[in-house]
mmCIF file of C-alpha atoms and ligand atoms in Angstrom:
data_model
loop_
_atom_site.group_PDB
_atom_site.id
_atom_site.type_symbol
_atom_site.label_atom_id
_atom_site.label_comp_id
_atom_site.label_asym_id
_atom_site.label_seq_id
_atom_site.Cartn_x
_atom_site.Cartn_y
_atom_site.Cartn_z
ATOM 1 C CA UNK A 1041 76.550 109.191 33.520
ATOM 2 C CA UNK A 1042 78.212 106.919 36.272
ATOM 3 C CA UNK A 1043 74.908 106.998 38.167
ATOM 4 C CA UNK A 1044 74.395 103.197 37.943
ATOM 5 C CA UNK A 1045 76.906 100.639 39.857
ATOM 6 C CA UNK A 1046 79.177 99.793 37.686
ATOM 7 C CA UNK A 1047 81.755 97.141 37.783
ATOM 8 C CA UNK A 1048 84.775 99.239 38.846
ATOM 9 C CA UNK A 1049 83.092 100.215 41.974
ATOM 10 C CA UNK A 1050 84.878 100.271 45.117
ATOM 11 C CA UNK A 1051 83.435 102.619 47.609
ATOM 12 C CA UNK A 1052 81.738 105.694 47.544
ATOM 13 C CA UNK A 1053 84.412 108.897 46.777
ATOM 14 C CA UNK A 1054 84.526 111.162 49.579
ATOM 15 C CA UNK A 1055 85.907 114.127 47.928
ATOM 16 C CA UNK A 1056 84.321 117.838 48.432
ATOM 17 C CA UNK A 1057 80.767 118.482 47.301
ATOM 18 C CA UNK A 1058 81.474 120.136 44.067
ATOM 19 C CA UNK A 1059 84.551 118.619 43.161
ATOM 20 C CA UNK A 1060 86.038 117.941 39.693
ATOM 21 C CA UNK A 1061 87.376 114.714 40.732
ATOM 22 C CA UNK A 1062 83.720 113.116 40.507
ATOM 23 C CA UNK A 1063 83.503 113.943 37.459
ATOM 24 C CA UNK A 1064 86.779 112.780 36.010
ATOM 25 C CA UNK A 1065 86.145 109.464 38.373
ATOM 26 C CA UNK A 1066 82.524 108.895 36.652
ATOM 27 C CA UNK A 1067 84.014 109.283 33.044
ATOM 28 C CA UNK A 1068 87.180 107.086 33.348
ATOM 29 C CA UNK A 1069 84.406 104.464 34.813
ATOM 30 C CA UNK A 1070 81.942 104.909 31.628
ATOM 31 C CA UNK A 1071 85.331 104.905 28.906
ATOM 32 C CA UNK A 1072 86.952 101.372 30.946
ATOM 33 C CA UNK A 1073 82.906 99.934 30.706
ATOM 34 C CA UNK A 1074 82.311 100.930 27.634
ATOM 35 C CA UNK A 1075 85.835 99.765 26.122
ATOM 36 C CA UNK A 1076 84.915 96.194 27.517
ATOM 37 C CA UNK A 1077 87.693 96.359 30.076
ATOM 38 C CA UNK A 1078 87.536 94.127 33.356
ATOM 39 C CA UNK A 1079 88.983 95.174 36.712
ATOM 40 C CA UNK A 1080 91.486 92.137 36.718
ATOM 41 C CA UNK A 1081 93.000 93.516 33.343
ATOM 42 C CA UNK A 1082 93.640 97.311 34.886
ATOM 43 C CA UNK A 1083 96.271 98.624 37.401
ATOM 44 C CA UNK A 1084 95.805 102.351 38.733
ATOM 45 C CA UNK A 1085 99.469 104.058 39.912
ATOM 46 C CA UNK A 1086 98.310 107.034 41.819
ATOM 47 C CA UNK A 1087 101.070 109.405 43.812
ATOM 48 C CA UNK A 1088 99.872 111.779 46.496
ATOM 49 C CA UNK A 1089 96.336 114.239 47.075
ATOM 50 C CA UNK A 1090 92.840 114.420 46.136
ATOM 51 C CA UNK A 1091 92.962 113.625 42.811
ATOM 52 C CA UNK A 1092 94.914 110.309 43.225
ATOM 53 C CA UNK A 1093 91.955 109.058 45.845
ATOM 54 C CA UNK A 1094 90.517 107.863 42.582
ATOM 55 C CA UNK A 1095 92.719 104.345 43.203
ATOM 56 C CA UNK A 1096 90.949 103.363 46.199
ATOM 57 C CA UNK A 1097 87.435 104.208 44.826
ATOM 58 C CA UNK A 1098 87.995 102.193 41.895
ATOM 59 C CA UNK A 1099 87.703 98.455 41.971
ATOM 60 C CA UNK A 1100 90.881 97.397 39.979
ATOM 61 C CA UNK A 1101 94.660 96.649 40.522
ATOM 62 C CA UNK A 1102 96.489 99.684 42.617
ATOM 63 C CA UNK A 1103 99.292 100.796 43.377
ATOM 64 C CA UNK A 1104 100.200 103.726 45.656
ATOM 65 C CA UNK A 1105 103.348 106.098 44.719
ATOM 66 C CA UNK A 1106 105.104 108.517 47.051
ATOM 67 C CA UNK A 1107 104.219 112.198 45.882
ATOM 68 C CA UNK A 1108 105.968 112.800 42.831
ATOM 69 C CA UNK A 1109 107.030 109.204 41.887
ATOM 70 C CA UNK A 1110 103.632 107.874 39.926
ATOM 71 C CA UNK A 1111 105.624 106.969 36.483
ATOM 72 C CA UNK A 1112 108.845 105.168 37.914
ATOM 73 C CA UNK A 1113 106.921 103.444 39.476
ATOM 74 C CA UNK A 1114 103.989 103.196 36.496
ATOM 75 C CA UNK A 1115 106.864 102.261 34.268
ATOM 76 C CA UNK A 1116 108.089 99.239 36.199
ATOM 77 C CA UNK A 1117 104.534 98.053 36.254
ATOM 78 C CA UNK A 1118 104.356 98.213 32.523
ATOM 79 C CA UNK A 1119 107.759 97.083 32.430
ATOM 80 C CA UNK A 1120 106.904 93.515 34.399
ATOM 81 C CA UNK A 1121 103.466 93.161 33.491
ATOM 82 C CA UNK A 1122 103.118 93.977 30.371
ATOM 83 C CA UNK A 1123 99.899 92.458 29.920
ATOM 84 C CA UNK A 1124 97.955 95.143 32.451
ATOM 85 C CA UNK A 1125 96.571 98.164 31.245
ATOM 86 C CA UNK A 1126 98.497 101.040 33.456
ATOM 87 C CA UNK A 1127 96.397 104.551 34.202
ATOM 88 C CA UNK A 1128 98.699 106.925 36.179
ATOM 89 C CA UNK A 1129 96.903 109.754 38.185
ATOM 90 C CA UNK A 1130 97.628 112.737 39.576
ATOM 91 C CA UNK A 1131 97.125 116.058 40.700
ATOM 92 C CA UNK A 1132 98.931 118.959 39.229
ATOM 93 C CA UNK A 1133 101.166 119.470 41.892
ATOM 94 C CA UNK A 1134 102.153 115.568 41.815
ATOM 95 C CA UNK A 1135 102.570 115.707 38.023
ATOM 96 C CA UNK A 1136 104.421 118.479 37.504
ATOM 97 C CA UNK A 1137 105.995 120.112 40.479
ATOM 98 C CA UNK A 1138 107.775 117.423 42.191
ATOM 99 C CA UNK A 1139 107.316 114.941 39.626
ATOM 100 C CA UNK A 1140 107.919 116.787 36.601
ATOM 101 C CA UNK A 1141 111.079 115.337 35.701
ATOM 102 C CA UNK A 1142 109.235 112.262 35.307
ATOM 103 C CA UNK A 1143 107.079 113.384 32.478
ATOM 104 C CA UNK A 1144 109.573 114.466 30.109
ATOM 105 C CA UNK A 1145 111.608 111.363 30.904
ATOM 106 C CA UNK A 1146 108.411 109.050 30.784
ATOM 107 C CA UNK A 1147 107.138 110.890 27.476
ATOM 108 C CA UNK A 1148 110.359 110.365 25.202
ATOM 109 C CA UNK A 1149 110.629 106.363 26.063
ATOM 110 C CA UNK A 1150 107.249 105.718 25.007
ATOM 111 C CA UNK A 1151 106.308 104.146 28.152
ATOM 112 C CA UNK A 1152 103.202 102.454 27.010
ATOM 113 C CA UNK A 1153 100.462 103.946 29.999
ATOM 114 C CA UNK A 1154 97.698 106.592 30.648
ATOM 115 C CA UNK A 1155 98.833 109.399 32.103
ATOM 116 C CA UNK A 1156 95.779 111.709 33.943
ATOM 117 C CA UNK A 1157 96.247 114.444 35.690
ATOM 118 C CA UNK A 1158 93.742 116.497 37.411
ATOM 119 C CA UNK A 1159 94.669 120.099 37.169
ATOM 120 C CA UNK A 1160 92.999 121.953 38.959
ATOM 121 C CA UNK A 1161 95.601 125.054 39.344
ATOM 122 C CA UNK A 1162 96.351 124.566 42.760
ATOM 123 C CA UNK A 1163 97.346 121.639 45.874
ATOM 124 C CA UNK A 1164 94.220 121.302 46.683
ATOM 125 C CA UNK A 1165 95.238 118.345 49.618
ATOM 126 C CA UNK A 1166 97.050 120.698 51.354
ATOM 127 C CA UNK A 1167 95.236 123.076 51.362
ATOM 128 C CA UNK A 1168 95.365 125.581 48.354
ATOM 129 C CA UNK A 1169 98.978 126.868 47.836
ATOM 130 C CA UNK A 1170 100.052 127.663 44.245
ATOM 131 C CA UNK A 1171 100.907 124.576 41.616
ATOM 132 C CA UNK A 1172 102.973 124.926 38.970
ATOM 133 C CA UNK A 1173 99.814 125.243 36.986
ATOM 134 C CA UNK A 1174 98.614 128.500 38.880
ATOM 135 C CA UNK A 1175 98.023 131.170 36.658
ATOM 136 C CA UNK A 1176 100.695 134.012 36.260
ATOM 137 C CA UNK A 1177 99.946 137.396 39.116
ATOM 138 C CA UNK A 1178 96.954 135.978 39.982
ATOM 139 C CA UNK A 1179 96.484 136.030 43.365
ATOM 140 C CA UNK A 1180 96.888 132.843 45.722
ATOM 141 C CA UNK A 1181 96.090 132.294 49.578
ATOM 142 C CA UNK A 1182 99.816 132.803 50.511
ATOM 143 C CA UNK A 1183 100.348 135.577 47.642
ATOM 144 C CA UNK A 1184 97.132 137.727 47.581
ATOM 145 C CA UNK A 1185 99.261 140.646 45.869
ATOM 146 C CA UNK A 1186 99.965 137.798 42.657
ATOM 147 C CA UNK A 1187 101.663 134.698 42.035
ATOM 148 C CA UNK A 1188 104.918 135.771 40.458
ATOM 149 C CA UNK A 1189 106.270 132.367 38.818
ATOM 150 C CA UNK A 1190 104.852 131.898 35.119
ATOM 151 C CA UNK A 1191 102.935 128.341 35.224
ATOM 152 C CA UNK A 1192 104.703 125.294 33.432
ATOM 153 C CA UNK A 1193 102.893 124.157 29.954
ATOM 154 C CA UNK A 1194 102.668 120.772 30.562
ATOM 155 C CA UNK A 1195 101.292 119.756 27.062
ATOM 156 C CA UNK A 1196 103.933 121.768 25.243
ATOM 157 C CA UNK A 1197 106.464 120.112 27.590
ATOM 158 C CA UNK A 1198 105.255 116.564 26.379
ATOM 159 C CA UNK A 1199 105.308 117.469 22.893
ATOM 160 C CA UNK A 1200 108.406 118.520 22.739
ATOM 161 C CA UNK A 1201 109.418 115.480 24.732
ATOM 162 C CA UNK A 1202 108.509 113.045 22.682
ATOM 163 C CA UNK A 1203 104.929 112.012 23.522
ATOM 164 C CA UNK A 1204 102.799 110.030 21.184
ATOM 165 C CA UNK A 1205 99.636 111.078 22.670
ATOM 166 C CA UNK A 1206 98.951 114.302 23.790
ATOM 167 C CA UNK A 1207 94.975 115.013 24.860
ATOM 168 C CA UNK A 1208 93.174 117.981 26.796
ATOM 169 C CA UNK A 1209 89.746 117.855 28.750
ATOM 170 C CA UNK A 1210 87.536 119.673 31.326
ATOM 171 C CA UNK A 1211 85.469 119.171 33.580
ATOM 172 C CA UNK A 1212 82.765 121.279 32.346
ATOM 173 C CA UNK A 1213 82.094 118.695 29.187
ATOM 174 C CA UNK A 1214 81.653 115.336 30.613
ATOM 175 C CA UNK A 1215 80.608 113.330 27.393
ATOM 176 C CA UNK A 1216 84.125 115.492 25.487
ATOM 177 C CA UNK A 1217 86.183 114.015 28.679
ATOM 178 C CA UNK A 1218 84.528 110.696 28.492
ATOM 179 C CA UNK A 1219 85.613 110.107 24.165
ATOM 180 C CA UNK A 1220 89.340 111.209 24.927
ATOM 181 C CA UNK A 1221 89.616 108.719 27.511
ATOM 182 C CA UNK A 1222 88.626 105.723 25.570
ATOM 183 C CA UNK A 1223 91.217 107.241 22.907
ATOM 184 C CA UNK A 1224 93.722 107.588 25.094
ATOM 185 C CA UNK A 1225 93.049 104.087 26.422
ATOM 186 C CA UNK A 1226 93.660 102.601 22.896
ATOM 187 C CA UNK A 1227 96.549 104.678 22.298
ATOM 188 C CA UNK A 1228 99.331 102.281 22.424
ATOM 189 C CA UNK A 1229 102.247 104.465 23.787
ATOM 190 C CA UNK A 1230 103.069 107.467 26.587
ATOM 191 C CA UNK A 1231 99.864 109.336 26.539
ATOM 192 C CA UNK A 1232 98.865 112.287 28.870
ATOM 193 C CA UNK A 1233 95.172 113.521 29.472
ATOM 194 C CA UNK A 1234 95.304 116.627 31.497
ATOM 195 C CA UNK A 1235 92.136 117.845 32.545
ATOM 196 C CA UNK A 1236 91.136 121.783 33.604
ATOM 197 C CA UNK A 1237 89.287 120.641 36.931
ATOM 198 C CA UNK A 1238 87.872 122.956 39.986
ATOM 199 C CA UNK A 1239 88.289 122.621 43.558
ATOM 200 C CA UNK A 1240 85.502 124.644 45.203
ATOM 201 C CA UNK A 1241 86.918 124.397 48.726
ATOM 202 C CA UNK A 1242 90.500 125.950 47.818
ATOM 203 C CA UNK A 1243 90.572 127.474 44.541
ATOM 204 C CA UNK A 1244 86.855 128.876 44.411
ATOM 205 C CA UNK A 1245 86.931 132.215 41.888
ATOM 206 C CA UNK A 1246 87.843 128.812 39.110
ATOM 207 C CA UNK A 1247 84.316 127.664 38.456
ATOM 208 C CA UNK A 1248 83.123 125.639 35.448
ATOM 209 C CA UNK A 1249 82.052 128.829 34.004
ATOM 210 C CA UNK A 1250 85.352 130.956 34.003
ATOM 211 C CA UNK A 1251 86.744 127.918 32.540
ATOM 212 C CA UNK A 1252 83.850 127.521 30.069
ATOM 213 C CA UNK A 1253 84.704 131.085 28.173
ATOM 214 C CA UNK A 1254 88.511 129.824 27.385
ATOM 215 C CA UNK A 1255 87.557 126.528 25.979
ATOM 216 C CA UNK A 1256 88.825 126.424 22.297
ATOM 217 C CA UNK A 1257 87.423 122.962 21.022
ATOM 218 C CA UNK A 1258 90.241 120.844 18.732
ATOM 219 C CA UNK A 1259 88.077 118.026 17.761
ATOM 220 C CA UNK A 1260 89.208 114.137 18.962
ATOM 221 C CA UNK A 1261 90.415 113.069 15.702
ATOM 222 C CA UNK A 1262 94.021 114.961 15.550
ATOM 223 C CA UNK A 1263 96.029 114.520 12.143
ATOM 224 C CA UNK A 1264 98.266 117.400 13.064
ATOM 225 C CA UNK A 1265 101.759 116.209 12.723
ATOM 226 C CA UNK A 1266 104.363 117.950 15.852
ATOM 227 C CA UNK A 1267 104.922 121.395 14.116
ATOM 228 C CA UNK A 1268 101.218 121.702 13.902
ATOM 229 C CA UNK A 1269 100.381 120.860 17.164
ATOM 230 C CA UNK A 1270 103.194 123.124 19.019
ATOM 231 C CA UNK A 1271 102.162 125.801 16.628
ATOM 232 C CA UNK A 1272 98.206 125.002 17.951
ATOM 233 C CA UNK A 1273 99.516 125.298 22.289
ATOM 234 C CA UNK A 1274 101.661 128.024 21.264
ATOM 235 C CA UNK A 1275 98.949 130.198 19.889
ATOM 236 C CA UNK A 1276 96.131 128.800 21.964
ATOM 237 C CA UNK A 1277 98.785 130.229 25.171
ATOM 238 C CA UNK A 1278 99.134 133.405 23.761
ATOM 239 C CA UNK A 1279 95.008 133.854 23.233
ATOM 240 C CA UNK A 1280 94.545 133.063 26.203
ATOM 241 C CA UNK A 1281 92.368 129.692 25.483
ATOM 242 C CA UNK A 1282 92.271 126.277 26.698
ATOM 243 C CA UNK A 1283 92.831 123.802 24.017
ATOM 244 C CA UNK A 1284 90.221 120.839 24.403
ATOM 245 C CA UNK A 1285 90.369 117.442 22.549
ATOM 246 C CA UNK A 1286 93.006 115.205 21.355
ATOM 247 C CA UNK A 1287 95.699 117.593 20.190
ATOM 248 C CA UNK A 1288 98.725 114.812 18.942
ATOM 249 C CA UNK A 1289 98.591 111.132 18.335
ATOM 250 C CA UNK A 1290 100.905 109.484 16.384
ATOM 251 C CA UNK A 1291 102.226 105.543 16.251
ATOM 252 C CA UNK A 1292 105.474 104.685 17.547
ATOM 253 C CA UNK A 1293 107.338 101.449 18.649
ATOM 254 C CA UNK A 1294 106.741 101.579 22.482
ATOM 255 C CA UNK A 1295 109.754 100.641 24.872
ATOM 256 C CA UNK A 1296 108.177 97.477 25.648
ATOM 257 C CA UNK A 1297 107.889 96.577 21.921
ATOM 258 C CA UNK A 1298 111.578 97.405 21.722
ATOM 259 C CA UNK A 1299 112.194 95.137 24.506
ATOM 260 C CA UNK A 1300 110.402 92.215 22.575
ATOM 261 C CA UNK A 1301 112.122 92.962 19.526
ATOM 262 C CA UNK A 1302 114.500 90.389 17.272
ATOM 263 C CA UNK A 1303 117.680 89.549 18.551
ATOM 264 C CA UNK A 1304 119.330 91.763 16.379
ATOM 265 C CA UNK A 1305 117.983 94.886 17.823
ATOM 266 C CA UNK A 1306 117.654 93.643 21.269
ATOM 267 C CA UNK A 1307 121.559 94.852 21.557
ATOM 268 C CA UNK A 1308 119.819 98.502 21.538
ATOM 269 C CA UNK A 1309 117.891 97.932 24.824
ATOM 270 C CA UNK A 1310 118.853 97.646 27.935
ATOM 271 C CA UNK A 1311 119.902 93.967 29.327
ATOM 272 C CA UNK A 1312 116.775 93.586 32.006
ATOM 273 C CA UNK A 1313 118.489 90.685 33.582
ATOM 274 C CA UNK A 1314 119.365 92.191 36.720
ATOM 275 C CA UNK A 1315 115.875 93.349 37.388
ATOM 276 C CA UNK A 1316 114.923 90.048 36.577
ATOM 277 C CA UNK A 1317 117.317 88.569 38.665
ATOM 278 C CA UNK A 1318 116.380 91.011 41.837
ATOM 279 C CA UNK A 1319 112.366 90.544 40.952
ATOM 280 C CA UNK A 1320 113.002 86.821 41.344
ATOM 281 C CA UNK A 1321 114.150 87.478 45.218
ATOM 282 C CA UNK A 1322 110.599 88.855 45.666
ATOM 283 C CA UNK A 1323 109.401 86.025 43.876
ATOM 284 C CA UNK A 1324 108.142 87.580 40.998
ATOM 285 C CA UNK A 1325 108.519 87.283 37.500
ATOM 286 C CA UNK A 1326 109.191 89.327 33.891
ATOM 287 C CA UNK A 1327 106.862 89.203 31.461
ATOM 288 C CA UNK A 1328 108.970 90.620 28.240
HETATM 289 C C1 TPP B 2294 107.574 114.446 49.447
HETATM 290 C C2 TPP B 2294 106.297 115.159 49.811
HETATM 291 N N1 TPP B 2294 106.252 116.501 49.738
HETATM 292 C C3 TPP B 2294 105.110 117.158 50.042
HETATM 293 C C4 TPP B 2294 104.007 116.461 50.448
HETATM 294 C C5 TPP B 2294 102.766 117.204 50.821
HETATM 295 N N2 TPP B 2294 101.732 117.133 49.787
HETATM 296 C C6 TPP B 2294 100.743 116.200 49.838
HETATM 297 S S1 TPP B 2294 99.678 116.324 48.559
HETATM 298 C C7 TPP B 2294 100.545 117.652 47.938
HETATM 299 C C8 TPP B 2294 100.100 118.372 46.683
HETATM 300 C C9 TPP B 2294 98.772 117.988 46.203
HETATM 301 O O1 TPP B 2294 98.409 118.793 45.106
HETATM 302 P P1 TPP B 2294 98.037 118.191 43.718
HETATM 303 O O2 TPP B 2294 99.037 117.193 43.283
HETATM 304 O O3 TPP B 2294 97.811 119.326 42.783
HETATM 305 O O4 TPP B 2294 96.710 117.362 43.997
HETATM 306 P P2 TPP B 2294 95.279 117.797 44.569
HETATM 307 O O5 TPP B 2294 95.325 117.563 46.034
HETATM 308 O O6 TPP B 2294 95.030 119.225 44.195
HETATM 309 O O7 TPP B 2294 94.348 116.855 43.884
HETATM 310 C C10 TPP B 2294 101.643 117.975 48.715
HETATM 311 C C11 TPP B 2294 102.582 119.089 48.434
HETATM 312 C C12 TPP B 2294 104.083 115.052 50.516
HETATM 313 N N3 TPP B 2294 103.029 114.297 50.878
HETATM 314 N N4 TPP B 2294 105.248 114.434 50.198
HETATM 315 S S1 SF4 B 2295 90.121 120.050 48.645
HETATM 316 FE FE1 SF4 B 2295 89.617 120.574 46.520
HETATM 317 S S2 SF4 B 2295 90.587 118.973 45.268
HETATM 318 FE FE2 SF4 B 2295 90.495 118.224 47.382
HETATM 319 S S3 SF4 B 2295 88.570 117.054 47.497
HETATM 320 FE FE3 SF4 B 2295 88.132 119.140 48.182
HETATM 321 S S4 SF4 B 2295 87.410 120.215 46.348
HETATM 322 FE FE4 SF4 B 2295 88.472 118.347 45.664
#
């Protein structure tokens, strides 16, 4: 898997031995190969720590966020250029601690982009404090007695926000990770892949194992309709399991398709000629 060069190649990661990330980094490489995409075709929107050190190992289009700020700016990619593929990355901490108000925002316009995010429970770039995916009491470098704020559900908050596309994964199942990917990829729409991760250096007593005996496999061909899929992350929460697969997909208009639509609706979508306007300052141009 990943072993052999590949064309979306950069340089050699330099992340901890034993870290998730080269495993989520191998797999996105094998699903973009194996889905016939080119580098030229793909832009990468990463924010801030470990995790989004995937866009300068990866030999495509990048673009580098402030912490917190990967879909704004994601979305005015997709926005401009609609003809690129847009992956968004990020750590927990990036996707839903500072930049959670993003998601919810991103998720109900349909933005149509890959949203990953490597969860691996804590900030692992700074060191190891609690995310806002760290379980509930346990205990944390700066709270050994328990963490006492209940973590956010970041695939019930999608759901319920309005995303088409709504896929779990681990990295404890490599050839699992590497099949949601490429459905993700040919989801057209907002669609989030979290993925359970480990970070040996900061977050050690999470190993592939412990993670291993929660895994409750949901299969990668979802025809759950919303009730059935909340019902699935509620339950799933309250067992104490870690849904893995593609848990929601449905079809949807995306924004951009709105934007292209007759004249008739256009009048229900924003008037982008300011932006196009502003972008032509900076000499660049719309694509809608
Ligand atoms: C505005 C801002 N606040 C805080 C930071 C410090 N900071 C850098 S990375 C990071 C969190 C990283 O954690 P996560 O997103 O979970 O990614 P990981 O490093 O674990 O992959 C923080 C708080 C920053 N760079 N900018
Ligand atoms: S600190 Fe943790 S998340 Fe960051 S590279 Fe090392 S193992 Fe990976």
């Amino acid at each position: 898997m990943g072993q052999a060069s590949s064309v979306f190649d950069r340089s050699k990661p330099k992340w901890c031995p034993g870290c998730g990330n080269f495993v989520v980094y191998s797999c996105l490489k094998d699903a973009l190969e194996e889905l016939g995409y080119r580098p030229e075709e793909i832009v990468v929107v990463c924010g801030i720590g470990c995790a989004t050190f995937i866009w300068s190992y990866l030999n495509t289009n990048s673009l580098k966020a402030l912490h917190g700020r990967v879909l704004p700016a994601a979305t005015g990619v997709k926005l401009v250029k609609p003809s690129l593929k847009v992956l968004a990355v990020s750590g927990d901490g990036d996707a839903y601690s500072i930049g959670c108000g993003h998601l919810t925002h991103t998720a109900r316009r349909n933005i149509d982009l890959t949203y990953i995010v490597i969860d691996n429970g804590i900030f692992g770039n700074t060191r190891g404090q609690p995310s806002p995916t760290t379980p509930y009491l346990s205990p944390t470098k700066i709270s050994p007695r328990g963490w006492p704020e209940k973590p956010v559900d970041p695939l019930l908050l999608v759901a319920v926000s309005g995303a088409t596309f709504i896929a779990q994964g681990y990295v404890g199942n490599p050839s699992s990770l590497r099949e949601i990917f490429k459905k993700a990829l040919k989801h057209r729409g907002f669609s989030l892949v979290n993925i359970v991760s480990v970070c040996p250096t900061f977050n050690p007593k999470r190993t592939i194992t412990t993670i291993k005996e929660k895994i409750l496999d949901v299969g990668l061909d979802s025809q759950r309709d919303l009730d059935e899929a909340v019902k699935l992350l509620l339950e799933a929460r309250k067992a104490g399991r870690i849904p893995v697969g593609v848990i929601y997909s449905r079809d949807e208009p995306t924004y951009n398709d709105l934007l292209n639509a007759n004249s008739d609706q256009k009048s229900i979508v924003p008037d982008l000629r300011v932006l196009e306007i502003a972008l032509r300052e900076f000499g660049l141009e719309i694509e809608c």
